[in-house]
Short mmCIF file of C-alpha atoms in Angstrom, two decimals:
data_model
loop_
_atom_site.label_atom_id
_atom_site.label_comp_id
_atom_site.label_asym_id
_atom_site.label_seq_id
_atom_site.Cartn_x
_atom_site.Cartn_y
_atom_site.Cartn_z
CA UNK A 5 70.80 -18.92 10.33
CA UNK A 6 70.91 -18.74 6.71
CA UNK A 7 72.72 -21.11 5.07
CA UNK A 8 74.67 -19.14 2.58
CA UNK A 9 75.37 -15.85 3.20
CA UNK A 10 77.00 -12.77 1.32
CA UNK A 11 77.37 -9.29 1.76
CA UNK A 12 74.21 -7.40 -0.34
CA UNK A 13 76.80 -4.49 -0.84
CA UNK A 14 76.90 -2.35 -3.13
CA UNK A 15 80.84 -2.69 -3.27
CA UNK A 16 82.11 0.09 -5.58
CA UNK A 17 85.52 -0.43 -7.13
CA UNK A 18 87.27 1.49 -9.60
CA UNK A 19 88.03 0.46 -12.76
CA UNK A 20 91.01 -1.24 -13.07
CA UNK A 21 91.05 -2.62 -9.73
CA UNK A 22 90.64 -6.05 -7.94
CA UNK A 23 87.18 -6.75 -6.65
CA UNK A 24 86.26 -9.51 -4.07
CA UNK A 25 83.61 -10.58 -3.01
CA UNK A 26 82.82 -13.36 -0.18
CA UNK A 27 80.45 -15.95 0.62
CA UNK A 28 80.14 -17.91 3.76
CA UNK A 29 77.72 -21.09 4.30
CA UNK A 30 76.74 -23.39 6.89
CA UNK A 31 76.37 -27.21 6.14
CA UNK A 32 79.78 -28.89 6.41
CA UNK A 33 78.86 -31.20 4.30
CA UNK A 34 78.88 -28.86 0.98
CA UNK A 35 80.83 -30.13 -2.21
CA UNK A 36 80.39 -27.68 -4.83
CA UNK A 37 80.34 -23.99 -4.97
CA UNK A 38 79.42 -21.95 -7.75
CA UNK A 39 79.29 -18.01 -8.62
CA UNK A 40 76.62 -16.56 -10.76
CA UNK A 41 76.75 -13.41 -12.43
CA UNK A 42 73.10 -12.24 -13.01
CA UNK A 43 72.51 -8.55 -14.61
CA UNK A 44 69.40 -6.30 -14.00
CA UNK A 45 66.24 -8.30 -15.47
CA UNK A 46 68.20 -11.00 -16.68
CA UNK A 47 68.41 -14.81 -15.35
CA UNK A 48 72.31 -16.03 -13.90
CA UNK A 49 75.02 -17.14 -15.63
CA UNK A 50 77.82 -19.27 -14.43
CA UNK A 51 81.01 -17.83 -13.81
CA UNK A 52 83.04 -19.91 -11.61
CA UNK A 53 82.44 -23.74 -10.27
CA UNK A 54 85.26 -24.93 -7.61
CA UNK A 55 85.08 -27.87 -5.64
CA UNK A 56 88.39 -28.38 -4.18
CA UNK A 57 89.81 -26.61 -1.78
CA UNK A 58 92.62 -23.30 -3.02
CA UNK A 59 92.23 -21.51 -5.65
CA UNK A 60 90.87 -21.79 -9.78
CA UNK A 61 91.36 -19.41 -12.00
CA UNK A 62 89.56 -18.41 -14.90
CA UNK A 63 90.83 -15.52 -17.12
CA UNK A 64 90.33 -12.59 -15.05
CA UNK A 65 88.17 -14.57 -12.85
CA UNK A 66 89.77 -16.13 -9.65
CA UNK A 67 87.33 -18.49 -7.15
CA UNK A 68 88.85 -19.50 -3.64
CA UNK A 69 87.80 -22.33 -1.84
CA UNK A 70 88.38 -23.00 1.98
CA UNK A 71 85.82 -26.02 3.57
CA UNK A 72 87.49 -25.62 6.68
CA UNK A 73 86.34 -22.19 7.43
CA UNK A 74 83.71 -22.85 5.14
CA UNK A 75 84.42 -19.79 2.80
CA UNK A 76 83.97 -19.09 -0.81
CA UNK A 77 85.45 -16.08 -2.59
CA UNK A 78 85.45 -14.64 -6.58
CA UNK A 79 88.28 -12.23 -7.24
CA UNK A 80 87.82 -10.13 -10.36
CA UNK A 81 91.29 -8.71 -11.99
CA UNK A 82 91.67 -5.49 -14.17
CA UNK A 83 87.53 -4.54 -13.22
CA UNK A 84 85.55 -3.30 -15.83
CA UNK A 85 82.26 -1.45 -15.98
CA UNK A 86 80.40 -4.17 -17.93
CA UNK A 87 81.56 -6.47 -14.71
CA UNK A 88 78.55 -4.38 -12.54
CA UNK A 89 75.89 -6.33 -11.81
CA UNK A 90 74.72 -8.60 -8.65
CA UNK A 91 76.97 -11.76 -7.94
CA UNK A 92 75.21 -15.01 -6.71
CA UNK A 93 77.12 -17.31 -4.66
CA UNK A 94 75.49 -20.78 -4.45
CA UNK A 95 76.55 -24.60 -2.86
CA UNK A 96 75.37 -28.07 -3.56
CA UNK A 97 75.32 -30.70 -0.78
CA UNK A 98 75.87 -34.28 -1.84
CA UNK A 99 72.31 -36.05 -3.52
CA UNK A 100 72.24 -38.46 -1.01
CA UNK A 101 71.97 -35.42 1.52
CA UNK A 102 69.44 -33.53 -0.23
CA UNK A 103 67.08 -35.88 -1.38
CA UNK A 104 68.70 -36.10 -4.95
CA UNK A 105 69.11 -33.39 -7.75
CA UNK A 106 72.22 -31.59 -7.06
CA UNK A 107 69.55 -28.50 -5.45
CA UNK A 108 71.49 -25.37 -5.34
CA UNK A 109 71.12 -22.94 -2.14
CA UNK A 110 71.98 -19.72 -3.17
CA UNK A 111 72.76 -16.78 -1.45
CA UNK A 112 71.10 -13.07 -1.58
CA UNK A 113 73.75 -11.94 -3.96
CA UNK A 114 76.58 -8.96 -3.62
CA UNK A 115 75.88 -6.04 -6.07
CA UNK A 116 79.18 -4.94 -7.41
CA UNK A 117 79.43 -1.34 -9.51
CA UNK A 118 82.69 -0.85 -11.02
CA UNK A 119 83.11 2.95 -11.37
CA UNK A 120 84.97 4.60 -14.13
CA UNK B 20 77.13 -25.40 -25.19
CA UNK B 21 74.96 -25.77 -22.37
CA UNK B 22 72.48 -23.65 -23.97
CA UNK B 23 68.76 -24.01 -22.50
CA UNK B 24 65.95 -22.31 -23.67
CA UNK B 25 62.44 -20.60 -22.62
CA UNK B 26 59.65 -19.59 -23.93
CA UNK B 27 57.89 -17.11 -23.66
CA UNK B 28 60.21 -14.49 -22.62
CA UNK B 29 57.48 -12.57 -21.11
CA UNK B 30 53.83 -13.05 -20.78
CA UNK B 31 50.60 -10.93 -19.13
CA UNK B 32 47.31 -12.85 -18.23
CA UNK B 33 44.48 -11.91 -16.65
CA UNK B 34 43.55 -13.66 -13.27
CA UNK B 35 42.22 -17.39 -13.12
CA UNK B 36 43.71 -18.02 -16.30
CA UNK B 37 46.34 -20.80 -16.46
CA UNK B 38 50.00 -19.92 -18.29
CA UNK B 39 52.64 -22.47 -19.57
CA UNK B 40 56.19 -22.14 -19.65
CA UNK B 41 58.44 -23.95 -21.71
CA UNK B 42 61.73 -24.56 -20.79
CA UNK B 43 64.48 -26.66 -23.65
CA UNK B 44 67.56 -27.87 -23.11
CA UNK B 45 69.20 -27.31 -26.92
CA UNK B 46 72.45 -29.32 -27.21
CA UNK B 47 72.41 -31.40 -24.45
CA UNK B 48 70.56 -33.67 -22.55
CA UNK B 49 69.03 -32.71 -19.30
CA UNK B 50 68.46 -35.19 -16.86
CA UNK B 51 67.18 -32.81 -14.33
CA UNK B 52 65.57 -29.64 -14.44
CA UNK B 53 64.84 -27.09 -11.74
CA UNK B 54 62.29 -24.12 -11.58
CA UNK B 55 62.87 -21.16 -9.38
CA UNK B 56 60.56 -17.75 -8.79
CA UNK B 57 62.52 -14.23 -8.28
CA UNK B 58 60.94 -11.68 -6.68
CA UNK B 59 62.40 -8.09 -7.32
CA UNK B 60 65.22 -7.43 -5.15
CA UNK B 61 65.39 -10.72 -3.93
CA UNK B 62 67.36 -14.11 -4.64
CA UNK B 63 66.00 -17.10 -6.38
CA UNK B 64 63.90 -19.44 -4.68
CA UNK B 65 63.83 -22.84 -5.72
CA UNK B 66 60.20 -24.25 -6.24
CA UNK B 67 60.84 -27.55 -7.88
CA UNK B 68 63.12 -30.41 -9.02
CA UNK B 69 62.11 -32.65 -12.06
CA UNK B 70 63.82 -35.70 -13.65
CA UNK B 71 62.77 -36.91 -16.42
CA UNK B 72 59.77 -39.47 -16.61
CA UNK B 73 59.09 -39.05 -13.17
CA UNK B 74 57.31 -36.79 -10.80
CA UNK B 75 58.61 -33.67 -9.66
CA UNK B 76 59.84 -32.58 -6.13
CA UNK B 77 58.00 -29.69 -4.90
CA UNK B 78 59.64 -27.23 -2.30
CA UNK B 79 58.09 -26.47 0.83
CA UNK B 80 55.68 -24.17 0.84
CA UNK B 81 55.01 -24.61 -2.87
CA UNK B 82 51.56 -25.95 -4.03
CA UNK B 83 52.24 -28.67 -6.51
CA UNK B 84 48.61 -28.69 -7.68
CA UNK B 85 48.94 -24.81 -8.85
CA UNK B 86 52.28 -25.01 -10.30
CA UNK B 87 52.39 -28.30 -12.79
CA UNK B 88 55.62 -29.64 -13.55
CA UNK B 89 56.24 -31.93 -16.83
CA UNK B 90 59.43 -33.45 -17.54
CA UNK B 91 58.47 -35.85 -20.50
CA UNK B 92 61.66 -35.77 -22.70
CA UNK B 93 65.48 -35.21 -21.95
CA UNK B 94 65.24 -31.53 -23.45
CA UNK B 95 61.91 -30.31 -22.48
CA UNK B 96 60.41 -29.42 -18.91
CA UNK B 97 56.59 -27.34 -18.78
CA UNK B 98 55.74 -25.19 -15.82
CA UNK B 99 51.85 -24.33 -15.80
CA UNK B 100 50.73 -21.89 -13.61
CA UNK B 101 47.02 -22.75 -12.88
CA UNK B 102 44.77 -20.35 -11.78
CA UNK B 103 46.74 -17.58 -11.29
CA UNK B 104 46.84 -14.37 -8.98
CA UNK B 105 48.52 -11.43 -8.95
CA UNK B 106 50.52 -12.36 -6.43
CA UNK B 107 51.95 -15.29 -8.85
CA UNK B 108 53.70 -12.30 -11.15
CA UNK B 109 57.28 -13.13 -10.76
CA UNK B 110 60.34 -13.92 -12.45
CA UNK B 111 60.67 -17.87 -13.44
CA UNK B 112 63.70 -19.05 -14.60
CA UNK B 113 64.42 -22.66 -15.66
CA UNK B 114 67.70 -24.78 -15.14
CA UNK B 115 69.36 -27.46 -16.47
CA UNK B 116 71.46 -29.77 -15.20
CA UNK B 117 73.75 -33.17 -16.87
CA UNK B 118 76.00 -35.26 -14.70
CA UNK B 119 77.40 -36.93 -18.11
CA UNK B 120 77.90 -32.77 -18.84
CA UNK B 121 79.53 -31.63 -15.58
CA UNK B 122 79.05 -32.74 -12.01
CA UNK B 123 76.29 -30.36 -10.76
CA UNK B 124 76.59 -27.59 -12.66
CA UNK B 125 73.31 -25.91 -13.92
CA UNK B 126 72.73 -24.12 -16.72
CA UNK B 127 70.08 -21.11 -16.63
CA UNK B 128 67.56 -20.41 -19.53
CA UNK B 129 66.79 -16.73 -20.48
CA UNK B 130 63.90 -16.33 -17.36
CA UNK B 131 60.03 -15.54 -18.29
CA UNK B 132 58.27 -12.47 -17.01
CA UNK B 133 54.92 -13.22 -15.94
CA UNK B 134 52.29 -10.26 -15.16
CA UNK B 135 49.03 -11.31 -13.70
CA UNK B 136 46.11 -8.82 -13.90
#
């Protein structure tokens, strides 16, 4: 079972509208949750960190957090074309759990192509 | 802020040569510092953890003894590639991470591109 898992899409939206994109993981024990945003050839950058469950928003950036069903989801308001590109959910577990070093686990990413 | 660096941005070697990648934290201190490999298509893999001053923690299935980790200052980690293969061209991107900064958040560097002929 893979321990964080998102749809590998592509999810097409139009421009202008709401995308959203999931992520579910497996170890309970999971504090902090992260998207990436990481364009064609070039490394991730952070978007989003949440580590509380509801919801954080960020401009036109929205993360949702629910541990109990162990669910992790980005909205994106008012989509625009330079928003395309692949989305990388990721999770820490505790240091004491891991072995130290805040590792990340990421998932295999959700490509998202906002169409004019 | 939270600005790390890497250097170089892409390099080509020819096989059984050894390559070193520098990765910089520039305006803040990094107490930990992670390398990961992308293949195309693919997610990052983590292959290592450093802290600074001590030794690094290798992944599973990674051979410490080929891929050389160096933490030595707050700002600078070193990833040498010894000895490479083709099969070692990749995608390596460096992290950075400060609990004084933010509690676990890591901060990418640029990636390098490395080709081995």
């Amino acid at each position: 079972q893979k321990e964080v898992e998102q749809n590998s899409g592509p999810l097409s939206v139009p421009e202008g509208a709401i995308a959203s994109l999931n992520c579910t993981y497996s170890d309970r024990v999971s504090q902090s949750f992260f998207w990436y945003r990481q364009y064609s050839g070039k490394s991730p950058e952070l978007i989003m960190s949440i580590y509380s469950n509801g919801d954080k928003e960020d401009g036109r950036f929205t993360a949702q957090l629910n541990k109990a069903s162990q669910y992790v989801s980005l909205l994106i308001r008012d989509s625009q074309p330079s928003d395309s590109a692949t989305y990388l959910c990721a999770v820490t577990a505790p240091p004491s759990v891991t072995g130290g070093g805040n590792k990340l686990t990421f998932g295999t990413g959700t490509q998202l192509k906002v169409e004019l | 802020g939270a600005v790390v660096s890497q250097h170089p941005s892409r390099v080509i070697c020819k096989s059984g040569t050894s390559v070193k990648i520098e990765c910089r934290s520039l305006d803040f201190q990094a107490t930990t510092m992670f390398w990961y490999r992308q293949f195309p298509k693919q997610s990052l893999m983590l292959m290592a953890t450093s802290n600074e001053g001590s030794k690094a923690t290798y992944e599973q299935g990674v051979e410490k003894d080929k891929f050389l980790i160096n933490h030595a200052s707050l700002t600078l980690s070193t990833l040498t590639v010894t000895s490479a293969h083709p099969e070692d061209s990749s995608f390596y991107i460096c992290s950075a991470s400060s609990p004084i900064r933010s509690s676990y958040e890591q901060y990418f560097g640029p990636g390098t591109r490395l080709t081995v002929t």
